[in-house]
PDB file of C-alpha atoms in Angstrom:
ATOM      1  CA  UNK A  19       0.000   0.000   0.000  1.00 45.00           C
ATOM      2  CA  UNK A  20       1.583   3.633  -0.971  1.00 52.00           C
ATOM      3  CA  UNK A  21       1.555   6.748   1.385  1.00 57.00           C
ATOM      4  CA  UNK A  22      -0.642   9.414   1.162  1.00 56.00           C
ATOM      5  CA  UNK A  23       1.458  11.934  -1.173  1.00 63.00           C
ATOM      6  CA  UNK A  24       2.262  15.712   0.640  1.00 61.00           C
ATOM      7  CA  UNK A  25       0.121  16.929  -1.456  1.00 67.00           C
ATOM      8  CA  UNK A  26      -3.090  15.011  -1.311  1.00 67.00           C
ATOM      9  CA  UNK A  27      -6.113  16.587  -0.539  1.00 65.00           C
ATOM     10  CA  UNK A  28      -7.029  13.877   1.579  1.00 60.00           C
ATOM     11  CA  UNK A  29      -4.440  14.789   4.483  1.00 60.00           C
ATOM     12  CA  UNK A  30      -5.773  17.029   7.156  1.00 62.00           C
ATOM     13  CA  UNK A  31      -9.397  16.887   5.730  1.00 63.00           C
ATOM     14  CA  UNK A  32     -11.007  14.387   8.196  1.00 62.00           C
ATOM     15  CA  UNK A  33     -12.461  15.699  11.350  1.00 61.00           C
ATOM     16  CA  UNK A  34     -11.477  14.711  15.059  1.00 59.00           C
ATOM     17  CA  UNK A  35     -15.156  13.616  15.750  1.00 65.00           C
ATOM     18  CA  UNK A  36     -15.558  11.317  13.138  1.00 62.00           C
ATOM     19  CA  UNK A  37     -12.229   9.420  13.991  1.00 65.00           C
ATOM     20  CA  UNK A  38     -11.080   7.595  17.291  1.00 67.00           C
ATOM     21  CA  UNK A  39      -8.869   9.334  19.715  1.00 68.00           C
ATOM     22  CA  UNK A  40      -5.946   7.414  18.826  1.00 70.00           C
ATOM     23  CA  UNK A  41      -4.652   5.542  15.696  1.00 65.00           C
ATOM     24  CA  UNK A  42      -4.071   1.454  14.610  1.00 63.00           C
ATOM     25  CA  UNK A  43      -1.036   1.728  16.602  1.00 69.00           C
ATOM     26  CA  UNK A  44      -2.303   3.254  20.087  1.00 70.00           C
ATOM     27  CA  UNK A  45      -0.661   6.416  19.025  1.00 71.00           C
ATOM     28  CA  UNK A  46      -2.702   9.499  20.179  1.00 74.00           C
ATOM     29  CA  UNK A  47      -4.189  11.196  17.297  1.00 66.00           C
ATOM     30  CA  UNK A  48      -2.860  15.161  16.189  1.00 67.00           C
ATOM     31  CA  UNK A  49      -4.870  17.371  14.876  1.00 65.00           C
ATOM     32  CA  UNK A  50      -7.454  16.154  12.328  1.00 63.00           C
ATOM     33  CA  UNK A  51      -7.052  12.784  10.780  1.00 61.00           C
ATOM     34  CA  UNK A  52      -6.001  12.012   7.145  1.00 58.00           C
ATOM     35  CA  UNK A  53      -9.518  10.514   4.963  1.00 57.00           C
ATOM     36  CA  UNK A  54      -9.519   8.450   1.946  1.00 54.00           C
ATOM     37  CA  UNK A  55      -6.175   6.713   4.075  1.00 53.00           C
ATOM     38  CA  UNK A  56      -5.436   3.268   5.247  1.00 50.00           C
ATOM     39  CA  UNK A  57      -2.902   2.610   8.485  1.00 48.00           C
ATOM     40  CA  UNK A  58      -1.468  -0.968   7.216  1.00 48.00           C
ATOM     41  CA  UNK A  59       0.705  -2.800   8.917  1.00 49.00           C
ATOM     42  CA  UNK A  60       2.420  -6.289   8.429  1.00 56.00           C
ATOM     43  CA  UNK A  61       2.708  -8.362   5.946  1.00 59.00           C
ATOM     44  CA  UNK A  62      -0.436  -9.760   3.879  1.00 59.00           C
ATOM     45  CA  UNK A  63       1.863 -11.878   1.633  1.00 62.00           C
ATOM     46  CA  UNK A  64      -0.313 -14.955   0.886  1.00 61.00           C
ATOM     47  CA  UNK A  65       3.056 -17.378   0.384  1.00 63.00           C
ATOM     48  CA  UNK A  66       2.839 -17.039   4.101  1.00 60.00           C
ATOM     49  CA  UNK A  67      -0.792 -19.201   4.712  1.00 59.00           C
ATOM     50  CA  UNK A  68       0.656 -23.006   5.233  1.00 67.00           C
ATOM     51  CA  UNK A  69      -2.274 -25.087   3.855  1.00 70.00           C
ATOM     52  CA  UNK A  70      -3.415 -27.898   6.476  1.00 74.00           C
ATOM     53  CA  UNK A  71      -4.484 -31.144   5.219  1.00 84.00           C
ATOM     54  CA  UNK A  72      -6.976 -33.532   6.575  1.00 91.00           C
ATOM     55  CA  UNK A  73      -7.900 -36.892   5.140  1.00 93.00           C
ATOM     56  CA  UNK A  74     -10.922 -38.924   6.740  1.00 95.00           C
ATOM     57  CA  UNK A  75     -12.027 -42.404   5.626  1.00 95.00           C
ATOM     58  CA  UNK A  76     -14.148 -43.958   4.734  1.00 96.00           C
ATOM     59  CA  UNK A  77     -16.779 -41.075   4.409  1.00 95.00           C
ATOM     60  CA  UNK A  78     -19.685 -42.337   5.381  1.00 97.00           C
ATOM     61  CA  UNK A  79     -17.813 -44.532   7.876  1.00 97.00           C
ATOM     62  CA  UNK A  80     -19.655 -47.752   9.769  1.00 97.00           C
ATOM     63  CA  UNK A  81     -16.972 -48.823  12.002  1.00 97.00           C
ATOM     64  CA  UNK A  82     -13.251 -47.305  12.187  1.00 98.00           C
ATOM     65  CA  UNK A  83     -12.843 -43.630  10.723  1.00 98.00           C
ATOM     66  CA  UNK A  84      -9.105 -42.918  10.059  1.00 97.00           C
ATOM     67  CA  UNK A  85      -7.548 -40.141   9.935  1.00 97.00           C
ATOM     68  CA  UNK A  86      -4.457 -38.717   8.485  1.00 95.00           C
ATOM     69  CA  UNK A  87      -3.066 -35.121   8.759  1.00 93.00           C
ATOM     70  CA  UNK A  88       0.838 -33.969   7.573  1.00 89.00           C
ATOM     71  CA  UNK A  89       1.579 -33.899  11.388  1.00 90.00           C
ATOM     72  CA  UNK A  90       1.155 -36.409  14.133  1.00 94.00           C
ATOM     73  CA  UNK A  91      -1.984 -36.278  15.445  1.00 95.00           C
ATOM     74  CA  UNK A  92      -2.260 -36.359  19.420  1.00 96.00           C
ATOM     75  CA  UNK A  93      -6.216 -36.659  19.964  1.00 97.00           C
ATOM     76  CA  UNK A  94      -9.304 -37.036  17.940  1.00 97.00           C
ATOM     77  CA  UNK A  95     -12.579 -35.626  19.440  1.00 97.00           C
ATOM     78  CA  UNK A  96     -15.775 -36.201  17.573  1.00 97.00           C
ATOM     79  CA  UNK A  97     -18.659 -33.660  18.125  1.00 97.00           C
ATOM     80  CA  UNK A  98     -22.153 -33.560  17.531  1.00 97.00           C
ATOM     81  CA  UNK A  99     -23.718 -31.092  14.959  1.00 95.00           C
ATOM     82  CA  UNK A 100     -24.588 -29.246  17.916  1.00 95.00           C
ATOM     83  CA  UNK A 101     -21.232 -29.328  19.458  1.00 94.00           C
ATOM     84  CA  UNK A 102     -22.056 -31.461  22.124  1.00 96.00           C
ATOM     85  CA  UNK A 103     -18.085 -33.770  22.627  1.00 97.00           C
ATOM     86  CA  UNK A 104     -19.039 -37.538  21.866  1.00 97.00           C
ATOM     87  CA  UNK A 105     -15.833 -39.216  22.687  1.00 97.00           C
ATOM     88  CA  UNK A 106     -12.159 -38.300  22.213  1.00 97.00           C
ATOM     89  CA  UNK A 107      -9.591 -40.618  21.528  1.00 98.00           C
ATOM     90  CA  UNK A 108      -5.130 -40.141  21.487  1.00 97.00           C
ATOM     91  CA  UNK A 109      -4.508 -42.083  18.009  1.00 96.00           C
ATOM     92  CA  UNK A 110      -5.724 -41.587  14.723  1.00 96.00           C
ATOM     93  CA  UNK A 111      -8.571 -43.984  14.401  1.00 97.00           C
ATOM     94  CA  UNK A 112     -12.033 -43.758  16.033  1.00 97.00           C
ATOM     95  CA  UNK A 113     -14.506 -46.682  16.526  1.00 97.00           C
ATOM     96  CA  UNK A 114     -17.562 -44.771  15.710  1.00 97.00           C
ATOM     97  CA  UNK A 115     -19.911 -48.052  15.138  1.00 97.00           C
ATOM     98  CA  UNK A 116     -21.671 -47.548  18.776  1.00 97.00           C
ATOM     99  CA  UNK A 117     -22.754 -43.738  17.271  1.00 97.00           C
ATOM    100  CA  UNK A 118     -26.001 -43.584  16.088  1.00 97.00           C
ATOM    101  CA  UNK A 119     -26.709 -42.825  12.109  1.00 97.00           C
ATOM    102  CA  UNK A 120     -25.703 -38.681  11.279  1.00 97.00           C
ATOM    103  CA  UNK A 121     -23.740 -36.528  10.467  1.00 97.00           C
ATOM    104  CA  UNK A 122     -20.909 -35.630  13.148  1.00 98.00           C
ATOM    105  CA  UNK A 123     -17.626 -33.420  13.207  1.00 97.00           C
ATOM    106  CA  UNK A 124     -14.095 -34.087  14.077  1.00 97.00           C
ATOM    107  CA  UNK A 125     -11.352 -31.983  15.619  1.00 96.00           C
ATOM    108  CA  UNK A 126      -8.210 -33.646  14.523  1.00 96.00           C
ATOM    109  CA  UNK A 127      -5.497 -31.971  17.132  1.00 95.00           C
ATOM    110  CA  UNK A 128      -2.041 -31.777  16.356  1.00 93.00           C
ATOM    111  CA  UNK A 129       0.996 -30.009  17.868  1.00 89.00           C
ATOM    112  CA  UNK A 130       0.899 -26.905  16.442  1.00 87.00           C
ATOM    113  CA  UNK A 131      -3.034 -26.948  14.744  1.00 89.00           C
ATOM    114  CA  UNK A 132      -6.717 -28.268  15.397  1.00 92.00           C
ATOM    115  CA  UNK A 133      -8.056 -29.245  11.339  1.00 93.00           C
ATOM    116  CA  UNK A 134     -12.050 -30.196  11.301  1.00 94.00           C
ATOM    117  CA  UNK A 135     -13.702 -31.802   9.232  1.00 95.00           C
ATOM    118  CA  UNK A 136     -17.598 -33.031   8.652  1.00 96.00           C
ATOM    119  CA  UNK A 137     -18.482 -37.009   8.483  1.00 97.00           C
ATOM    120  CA  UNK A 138     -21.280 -39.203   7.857  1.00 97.00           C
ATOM    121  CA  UNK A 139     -21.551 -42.314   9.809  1.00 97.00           C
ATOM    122  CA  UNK A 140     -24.677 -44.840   8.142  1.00 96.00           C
TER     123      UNK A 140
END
């Protein structure tokens, strides 16, 4: 994103009651506030989102849903559709055959992420 040039008629033309006391940064604002401006900061540099995998099968499942991920998966919890926590269990395959017919959810948690993904058990 580009400054605001010196001479833009956008600097100065804002007024104090239309803008918060201070700026994106906490700094205390000066005067009036620039309009037509944007306060960015950081990088938005999408080569920096890290795409998470999840694999479930089978989908629909009747007795053992697997699991796989890129990373090593320390728990599984399985979730209603209305969030209610059906079981959890530390390894990568769930016996789901004591579950009723639905459609459920499960939270796949790794060391550094939690991936979700929808299932249908018949």
């Amino acid at each position: 994103m580009n400054a605001i040039s010196f001479n833009s008629s956008a600097i100065d033309a804002g007024h104090v009651t239309d803008a918060p006391a201070d700026d994106i940064t906490g700094m205390v604002r000066m005067g009036n506030p620039d309009i037509g401006a944007y306060e960015l900061t950081g990088n938005l540099n999408v080569t920096d989102l890290k795409i998470k995998t999840i694999g479930i099968y089978p989908n629909p499942v009747e007795d053992l849903l697997i699991v796989e991920t890129p990373d090593k998966i320390l728990k599984l919890e399985i979730f209603s559709t209305s969030g209610q926590l059906i079981k959890t269990v530390k390894e990568s395959k769930a016996d789901v055959s004591s579950l009723p017919a639905g459609i459920y959810i499960v939270h796949a948690v790794t060391e550094s992420d939690v991936m979700t993904e929808k299932f249908i058990k018949k």
